[in-house]
Coordinates of C-alpha atoms and ligand atoms in Angstrom, one line a residue:
M1 CA 57.4 -108.5 -102.6
S2 CA 56.5 -111.0 -105.1
I3 CA 52.9 -112.2 -105.6
C4 CA 51.7 -115.7 -104.7
I5 CA 49.1 -117.2 -107.0
H6 CA 46.7 -119.4 -105.1
R7 CA 44.6 -121.9 -106.9
G8 CA 40.9 -121.4 -106.9
N9 CA 40.0 -124.3 -104.7
T10 CA 39.0 -124.8 -101.0
D11 CA 42.6 -124.5 -99.8
G12 CA 43.1 -121.3 -101.8
V13 CA 39.9 -119.8 -100.4
K14 CA 41.0 -120.7 -96.9
V15 CA 44.5 -119.1 -97.3
V16 CA 43.2 -115.8 -98.8
S17 CA 40.4 -115.6 -96.2
E18 CA 43.0 -115.9 -93.4
L19 CA 45.2 -113.2 -95.1
L20 CA 42.2 -110.9 -95.3
K21 CA 41.2 -111.5 -91.7
S22 CA 44.8 -110.6 -90.7
G23 CA 44.5 -107.3 -92.5
E24 CA 46.2 -108.1 -95.8
V25 CA 45.2 -106.9 -99.2
V26 CA 44.6 -109.7 -101.8
A27 CA 43.4 -109.8 -105.4
L28 CA 40.2 -111.8 -105.9
P29 CA 38.2 -112.9 -108.9
T30 CA 34.7 -111.7 -109.5
E31 CA 32.4 -112.3 -112.5
T32 CA 33.1 -108.8 -113.7
V33 CA 36.8 -108.1 -113.2
Y34 CA 39.4 -109.0 -110.5
G35 CA 39.2 -106.9 -107.4
L36 CA 41.9 -105.7 -104.9
A37 CA 40.2 -106.6 -101.7
A38 CA 40.6 -105.8 -98.0
N39 CA 38.5 -105.7 -94.8
A40 CA 36.2 -102.7 -95.4
L41 CA 35.9 -102.0 -91.7
N42 CA 39.7 -102.0 -91.1
E43 CA 41.0 -98.5 -92.1
A44 CA 44.7 -99.5 -92.2
S45 CA 43.9 -102.3 -94.7
V46 CA 41.7 -100.0 -96.8
R47 CA 44.5 -97.5 -96.9
R48 CA 46.8 -100.1 -98.3
I49 CA 44.4 -100.6 -101.3
F50 CA 44.7 -97.0 -102.2
E51 CA 48.5 -97.1 -101.9
I52 CA 48.9 -100.3 -104.0
K53 CA 46.6 -98.9 -106.7
M54 CA 48.1 -95.4 -106.5
R55 CA 44.5 -94.3 -106.3
P56 CA 43.5 -90.8 -105.1
L57 CA 41.8 -90.9 -101.7
I58 CA 38.9 -89.0 -103.0
D59 CA 37.8 -92.0 -105.2
P60 CA 35.4 -94.2 -103.1
L61 CA 35.4 -98.0 -103.1
I62 CA 32.7 -100.6 -103.6
V63 CA 31.9 -102.8 -100.5
H64 CA 31.2 -106.4 -101.4
I65 CA 28.8 -108.5 -99.3
Y66 CA 27.8 -112.1 -99.1
D67 CA 24.1 -111.9 -98.1
F68 CA 21.2 -109.5 -97.5
H69 CA 21.7 -109.6 -93.8
Q70 CA 24.9 -107.6 -94.2
L71 CA 23.2 -104.9 -96.2
D72 CA 21.2 -103.3 -93.5
K73 CA 24.3 -103.1 -91.2
I74 CA 26.2 -100.8 -93.5
A75 CA 23.5 -98.8 -95.3
F76 CA 20.0 -97.4 -95.3
I77 CA 18.0 -99.3 -98.0
P78 CA 15.2 -97.6 -99.8
K79 CA 12.5 -99.7 -101.4
E80 CA 13.8 -99.1 -104.9
A81 CA 17.3 -100.4 -103.9
M82 CA 15.7 -103.5 -102.5
I83 CA 13.8 -104.1 -105.7
L84 CA 16.9 -103.9 -107.8
A85 CA 19.0 -105.9 -105.3
E86 CA 16.5 -108.7 -105.1
H87 CA 16.2 -108.9 -108.9
F88 CA 19.9 -108.6 -109.9
W89 CA 21.9 -109.9 -106.9
P90 CA 24.1 -111.8 -106.7
G91 CA 25.4 -110.1 -109.8
A92 CA 27.0 -107.3 -111.7
L93 CA 25.0 -104.4 -110.1
T94 CA 26.4 -101.9 -107.6
I95 CA 24.0 -99.7 -105.8
V96 CA 24.9 -96.4 -104.2
V97 CA 22.8 -95.7 -101.0
K98 CA 23.1 -93.7 -97.8
K99 CA 25.8 -95.2 -95.5
R100 CA 25.7 -96.1 -91.8
P101 CA 28.4 -94.8 -89.5
I102 CA 30.1 -98.2 -89.2
V103 CA 31.6 -97.7 -92.8
P104 CA 34.9 -95.8 -92.5
D105 CA 35.1 -92.5 -94.3
L106 CA 38.1 -93.7 -96.1
V107 CA 36.0 -96.3 -97.9
T108 CA 33.5 -93.7 -99.1
A109 CA 36.0 -90.9 -99.6
G110 CA 34.1 -88.9 -96.9
R111 CA 30.7 -89.1 -98.6
D112 CA 27.6 -90.0 -96.8
T113 CA 26.9 -92.7 -99.3
V114 CA 28.3 -96.2 -99.9
A115 CA 28.5 -98.3 -103.0
V116 CA 27.5 -102.0 -102.4
R117 CA 27.6 -105.1 -104.5
M118 CA 26.8 -108.8 -103.9
P119 CA 29.0 -110.5 -106.5
A120 CA 27.9 -113.8 -108.1
K121 CA 31.3 -115.5 -108.7
A122 CA 31.3 -118.7 -106.6
L123 CA 35.0 -118.3 -105.5
M124 CA 34.4 -114.7 -104.4
R125 CA 31.3 -115.8 -102.5
A126 CA 33.3 -118.5 -100.8
V127 CA 35.8 -116.0 -99.6
L128 CA 33.1 -113.6 -98.4
K129 CA 31.5 -116.4 -96.6
S130 CA 34.6 -118.0 -95.0
S131 CA 36.1 -114.7 -94.0
G132 CA 32.8 -113.3 -92.8
L133 CA 34.1 -109.8 -93.8
Y134 CA 32.8 -106.9 -95.8
L135 CA 35.3 -106.6 -98.6
A136 CA 36.1 -103.2 -100.0
A137 CA 37.5 -103.9 -103.5
P138 CA 38.2 -101.6 -106.5
S139 CA 39.3 -103.2 -109.7
A140 CA 42.8 -104.7 -109.3
N141 CA 44.7 -102.4 -111.7
P142 CA 46.9 -99.4 -111.2
F143 CA 44.7 -96.3 -111.1
G144 CA 43.6 -95.3 -114.6
Y145 CA 44.7 -98.4 -116.4
V146 CA 42.7 -101.3 -117.9
S147 CA 40.9 -103.6 -115.4
P148 CA 42.2 -107.1 -115.0
T149 CA 40.1 -110.1 -116.2
S150 CA 42.6 -112.8 -115.3
A151 CA 45.0 -113.6 -112.5
Q152 CA 47.8 -113.1 -114.9
H153 CA 46.7 -109.6 -115.6
V154 CA 46.9 -108.9 -111.9
V155 CA 50.4 -110.3 -111.8
D156 CA 51.4 -108.3 -114.9
S157 CA 50.5 -104.9 -113.5
L158 CA 50.5 -105.3 -109.7
G159 CA 52.7 -108.4 -109.2
N160 CA 55.3 -106.7 -107.1
R161 CA 52.9 -104.8 -105.0
V162 CA 50.3 -107.4 -103.9
K163 CA 50.9 -110.4 -101.7
A164 CA 48.4 -112.8 -103.2
V165 CA 45.9 -113.4 -105.9
L166 CA 43.2 -116.1 -105.9
D167 CA 43.1 -117.6 -109.4
G168 CA 39.5 -117.8 -110.6
G169 CA 40.3 -118.1 -114.3
T170 CA 38.9 -115.6 -116.8
C171 CA 36.1 -113.4 -115.6
E172 CA 32.8 -114.4 -117.0
L173 CA 31.6 -110.9 -117.9
G174 CA 34.9 -109.0 -118.3
L175 CA 33.4 -105.5 -117.7
E176 CA 32.9 -103.7 -114.4
S177 CA 29.5 -103.7 -112.7
T178 CA 26.7 -101.3 -113.6
I179 CA 26.5 -98.6 -110.9
V180 CA 23.1 -97.2 -110.0
N181 CA 22.7 -94.2 -107.7
L182 CA 19.7 -94.6 -105.4
C183 CA 20.5 -92.0 -102.8
D184 CA 17.4 -90.1 -103.9
P185 CA 15.1 -93.0 -104.7
E186 CA 12.8 -90.6 -106.5
T187 CA 15.4 -89.9 -109.2
P188 CA 17.5 -93.1 -109.7
S189 CA 20.4 -92.7 -112.1
V190 CA 23.1 -94.9 -113.7
L191 CA 26.6 -93.7 -112.9
R192 CA 28.4 -96.3 -114.9
K193 CA 27.2 -98.5 -117.7
G194 CA 27.9 -102.2 -117.3
P195 CA 26.7 -105.8 -117.8
I196 CA 23.3 -105.1 -116.4
S197 CA 21.7 -103.0 -119.1
F198 CA 20.1 -99.6 -118.6
E199 CA 16.9 -100.9 -120.2
S200 CA 16.6 -103.8 -117.7
I201 CA 17.0 -101.5 -114.8
E202 CA 14.2 -99.2 -116.1
E203 CA 12.1 -102.3 -116.6
V204 CA 12.5 -103.7 -113.1
L205 CA 12.1 -100.3 -111.5
G206 CA 9.1 -99.5 -113.7
R207 CA 10.3 -95.9 -114.3
A208 CA 12.7 -93.8 -116.3
V209 CA 16.3 -93.8 -115.1
A210 CA 18.8 -91.0 -115.9
Y211 CA 22.3 -91.5 -117.1
E212 CA 24.7 -89.2 -115.2
Q213 CA 27.6 -89.4 -117.5
G214 CA 30.9 -88.2 -116.0
V215 CA 29.3 -87.5 -112.6
L216 CA 31.9 -89.5 -110.7
D217 CA 34.9 -87.4 -111.8
G218 CA 32.8 -84.4 -112.4
E219 CA 32.2 -84.2 -108.7
M220 CA 35.9 -84.6 -108.0
N221 CA 36.6 -81.6 -110.2
K222 CA 34.0 -79.5 -108.6
Q223 CA 35.4 -80.1 -105.2
G224 CA 38.7 -78.9 -106.7
L225 CA 40.6 -81.6 -104.9
I226 CA 42.2 -83.2 -108.0
A227 CA 41.2 -84.2 -111.4
P228 CA 42.5 -87.7 -111.8
G229 CA 42.5 -88.2 -115.5
T230 CA 38.9 -87.1 -115.7
L231 CA 36.4 -89.9 -116.2
S232 CA 36.9 -89.9 -120.0
K233 CA 40.5 -91.0 -119.7
H234 CA 40.1 -94.0 -117.6
Y235 CA 40.6 -97.6 -118.4
S236 CA 43.4 -96.3 -120.7
P237 CA 45.9 -98.4 -122.5
K238 CA 49.1 -96.8 -123.8
T239 CA 48.2 -97.5 -127.4
Q240 CA 46.6 -94.7 -129.3
I241 CA 43.2 -95.7 -130.4
Q242 CA 40.9 -94.4 -133.1
L243 CA 37.3 -95.6 -133.0
V244 CA 35.0 -96.1 -136.0
P245 CA 31.3 -96.8 -136.0
H246 CA 29.9 -100.3 -135.9
G247 CA 29.8 -101.6 -139.5
A248 CA 32.4 -99.3 -140.9
S249 CA 35.0 -101.0 -143.0
S250 CA 36.4 -99.0 -145.9
K251 CA 40.0 -99.7 -146.8
E252 CA 41.0 -96.1 -147.4
R253 CA 40.0 -95.1 -144.0
F254 CA 42.3 -97.5 -142.3
S255 CA 45.4 -97.4 -144.4
D256 CA 47.3 -95.3 -141.9
Y257 CA 47.0 -97.7 -139.1
Q258 CA 49.1 -100.6 -138.0
A259 CA 46.3 -102.8 -136.6
I260 CA 42.6 -103.0 -136.8
V261 CA 40.2 -104.6 -134.3
Y262 CA 36.8 -105.6 -135.7
F263 CA 33.8 -106.3 -133.6
Q264 CA 33.3 -109.6 -135.4
R265 CA 35.7 -111.7 -137.4
P266 CA 35.6 -110.4 -140.9
Q267 CA 34.7 -112.7 -143.8
E268 CA 37.9 -112.2 -145.7
A269 CA 41.3 -110.8 -144.9
M270 CA 41.1 -107.3 -146.4
F271 CA 44.3 -105.6 -145.5
E272 CA 47.8 -106.7 -146.2
N273 CA 49.8 -104.4 -144.1
M274 CA 47.8 -104.4 -141.0
E275 CA 47.4 -106.9 -138.2
I276 CA 43.8 -107.9 -137.7
F277 CA 42.0 -108.7 -134.5
W278 CA 38.3 -109.1 -133.5
L279 CA 36.4 -108.9 -130.2
S280 CA 34.2 -111.9 -131.0
E281 CA 34.4 -114.6 -133.6
A282 CA 30.7 -114.7 -134.3
G283 CA 29.8 -111.1 -133.3
D284 CA 28.4 -112.0 -129.9
V285 CA 28.3 -109.1 -127.5
G286 CA 28.9 -111.3 -124.4
E287 CA 32.0 -112.7 -125.9
A288 CA 33.2 -109.3 -127.0
G289 CA 32.7 -107.9 -123.4
R290 CA 34.7 -110.8 -122.1
N291 CA 37.6 -110.3 -124.5
L292 CA 37.8 -106.5 -124.5
F293 CA 40.2 -105.8 -121.7
K294 CA 42.5 -108.7 -122.6
L295 CA 42.7 -107.4 -126.1
L296 CA 43.5 -103.8 -124.9
R297 CA 46.3 -105.2 -122.8
N298 CA 47.6 -107.4 -125.6
L299 CA 47.7 -104.4 -127.9
D300 CA 49.7 -102.5 -125.4
Q301 CA 52.3 -105.3 -125.3
K302 CA 52.7 -105.0 -129.1
D303 CA 53.6 -101.3 -129.0
Y304 CA 51.6 -100.3 -132.0
Q305 CA 51.7 -96.6 -132.8
S306 CA 48.1 -96.5 -133.9
V307 CA 45.2 -98.9 -133.8
V308 CA 41.7 -98.6 -135.1
I309 CA 38.8 -100.3 -133.3
E310 CA 35.2 -100.8 -134.5
L311 CA 32.6 -100.0 -131.9
A312 CA 30.0 -102.6 -130.8
P313 CA 26.4 -102.4 -131.9
E314 CA 24.4 -100.0 -129.8
G315 CA 22.1 -101.1 -126.9
G316 CA 22.5 -103.3 -123.8
L317 CA 25.9 -104.7 -123.3
G318 CA 27.1 -103.0 -126.5
D319 CA 26.7 -99.6 -124.8
A320 CA 28.9 -100.8 -121.9
I321 CA 31.6 -102.0 -124.3
N322 CA 31.4 -98.7 -126.2
D323 CA 31.7 -96.7 -123.0
R324 CA 34.9 -98.5 -122.1
L325 CA 36.2 -98.1 -125.7
K326 CA 35.6 -94.4 -125.7
R327 CA 37.5 -94.0 -122.4
A328 CA 40.3 -96.1 -123.7
A329 CA 40.5 -93.9 -126.8
A330 CA 40.3 -90.6 -124.9
T331 CA 43.5 -88.6 -124.9
S332 CA 42.7 -86.3 -122.1
Ligands
TXA1 O1 32.7 -104.8 -111.1 C1 33.1 -104.0 -110.3 O2 32.4 -103.1 -109.9 C2 34.5 -104.2 -109.8 C3 34.5 -105.5 -109.0 C4 35.9 -105.7 -108.3 O3 33.5 -105.5 -108.1 N1 34.9 -103.1 -109.0 C5 35.2 -101.8 -109.5 O4 35.6 -100.9 -108.6 O5 35.0 -101.6 -110.7 P1 36.3 -99.5 -109.0 O6 36.7 -98.9 -107.7 O7 37.3 -99.8 -110.0 O8 35.1 -98.7 -109.6 C6 34.0 -98.3 -108.7 C7 33.5 -97.0 -109.1 C8 34.5 -95.8 -109.0 O9 34.4 -95.0 -110.1 C9 34.0 -95.0 -107.8 O10 34.2 -93.7 -107.9 C10 32.5 -95.4 -107.7 O11 32.4 -96.7 -108.1 N2 31.9 -95.2 -106.4 C11 32.2 -95.9 -105.3 N3 31.6 -95.5 -104.2 C12 30.7 -94.5 -104.7 C13 29.8 -93.6 -104.0 N4 29.5 -93.7 -102.7 N5 29.2 -92.7 -104.8 C14 29.4 -92.6 -106.1 N6 30.3 -93.4 -106.8 C15 31.0 -94.3 -106.1
MG2 MG1 38.4 -99.4 -111.6

């Protein structure tokens, strides 16, 4: 199979909506990363997502919706979930709540909970609207690899396994959604850091929120099913990466590396024998988030033996960037 790239216009939306309605799997742009989408209520289609991604069946999928009417049909919504949804949707927030029986077990990996998101990207919304479907969609990358932030990234890593991709240009945010667990509304927790900051979630909920680091794969391990490159080694490029704290820049320290990635473009070229990159020209975290996965993919293409990357400043989006960098650098 070779992939067909559909332009992000009315015709493209129509074609991919029809494909989805007929049970196909297609890659779609969202404001976070590209997703590998299929009708969430069609088990055969959902199974294809897992096959294409080579994803273990125990790793549940996010269901994407167009409007609030759809929400009640697939899940039980506690007040706290509604508060967050009304504040942050459409947007880069995924909420985990108790599921209704209509959602196939395959989507939720047999759990009694479902992850739901109402994405903001206009093209994605157009497909959700015109197809009228609930769309299950993980990031459109082979399991464990870096998420795609452009149609070309999808072509590069899944081009011979997917029928179509809708080209929505570069993702505006470039990092996967923040995931909040509201199964027990009394003790909300963040399962994955993302574009919606921890701080803003606490502010909107008006209470402290825990961070359950590693809980996703930790649970898998506990169940003893498999341990798919435990959470730490996810989003992993091939390149071996060494991280240094934000602001570190001593020449000695970096002399053994072939390339360095600064958070912000450095004032002067400091190293002669190294290639130099940066996540953001002016040190803007939004731009750095947008560029991160593209840069990791580019580094992989260059086959460097060793690369050093400077972490983002702490707090807000910087925390989400650093979370992905730590996973990219993890060796086990
Ligand atoms: O931004 C995003 O969230 C993108 C776009 C396409 O929407 N999607 C995405 O999906 O990143 P994925 O599958 O790559 O990551 C979703 C994460 C997985 O780690 C999965 O284990 C977790 O969400 N998840 C899904 N359903 C869950 C559930 N019921 N309980 C706990 N975690 C869940
Ligand atoms: Mg993913």
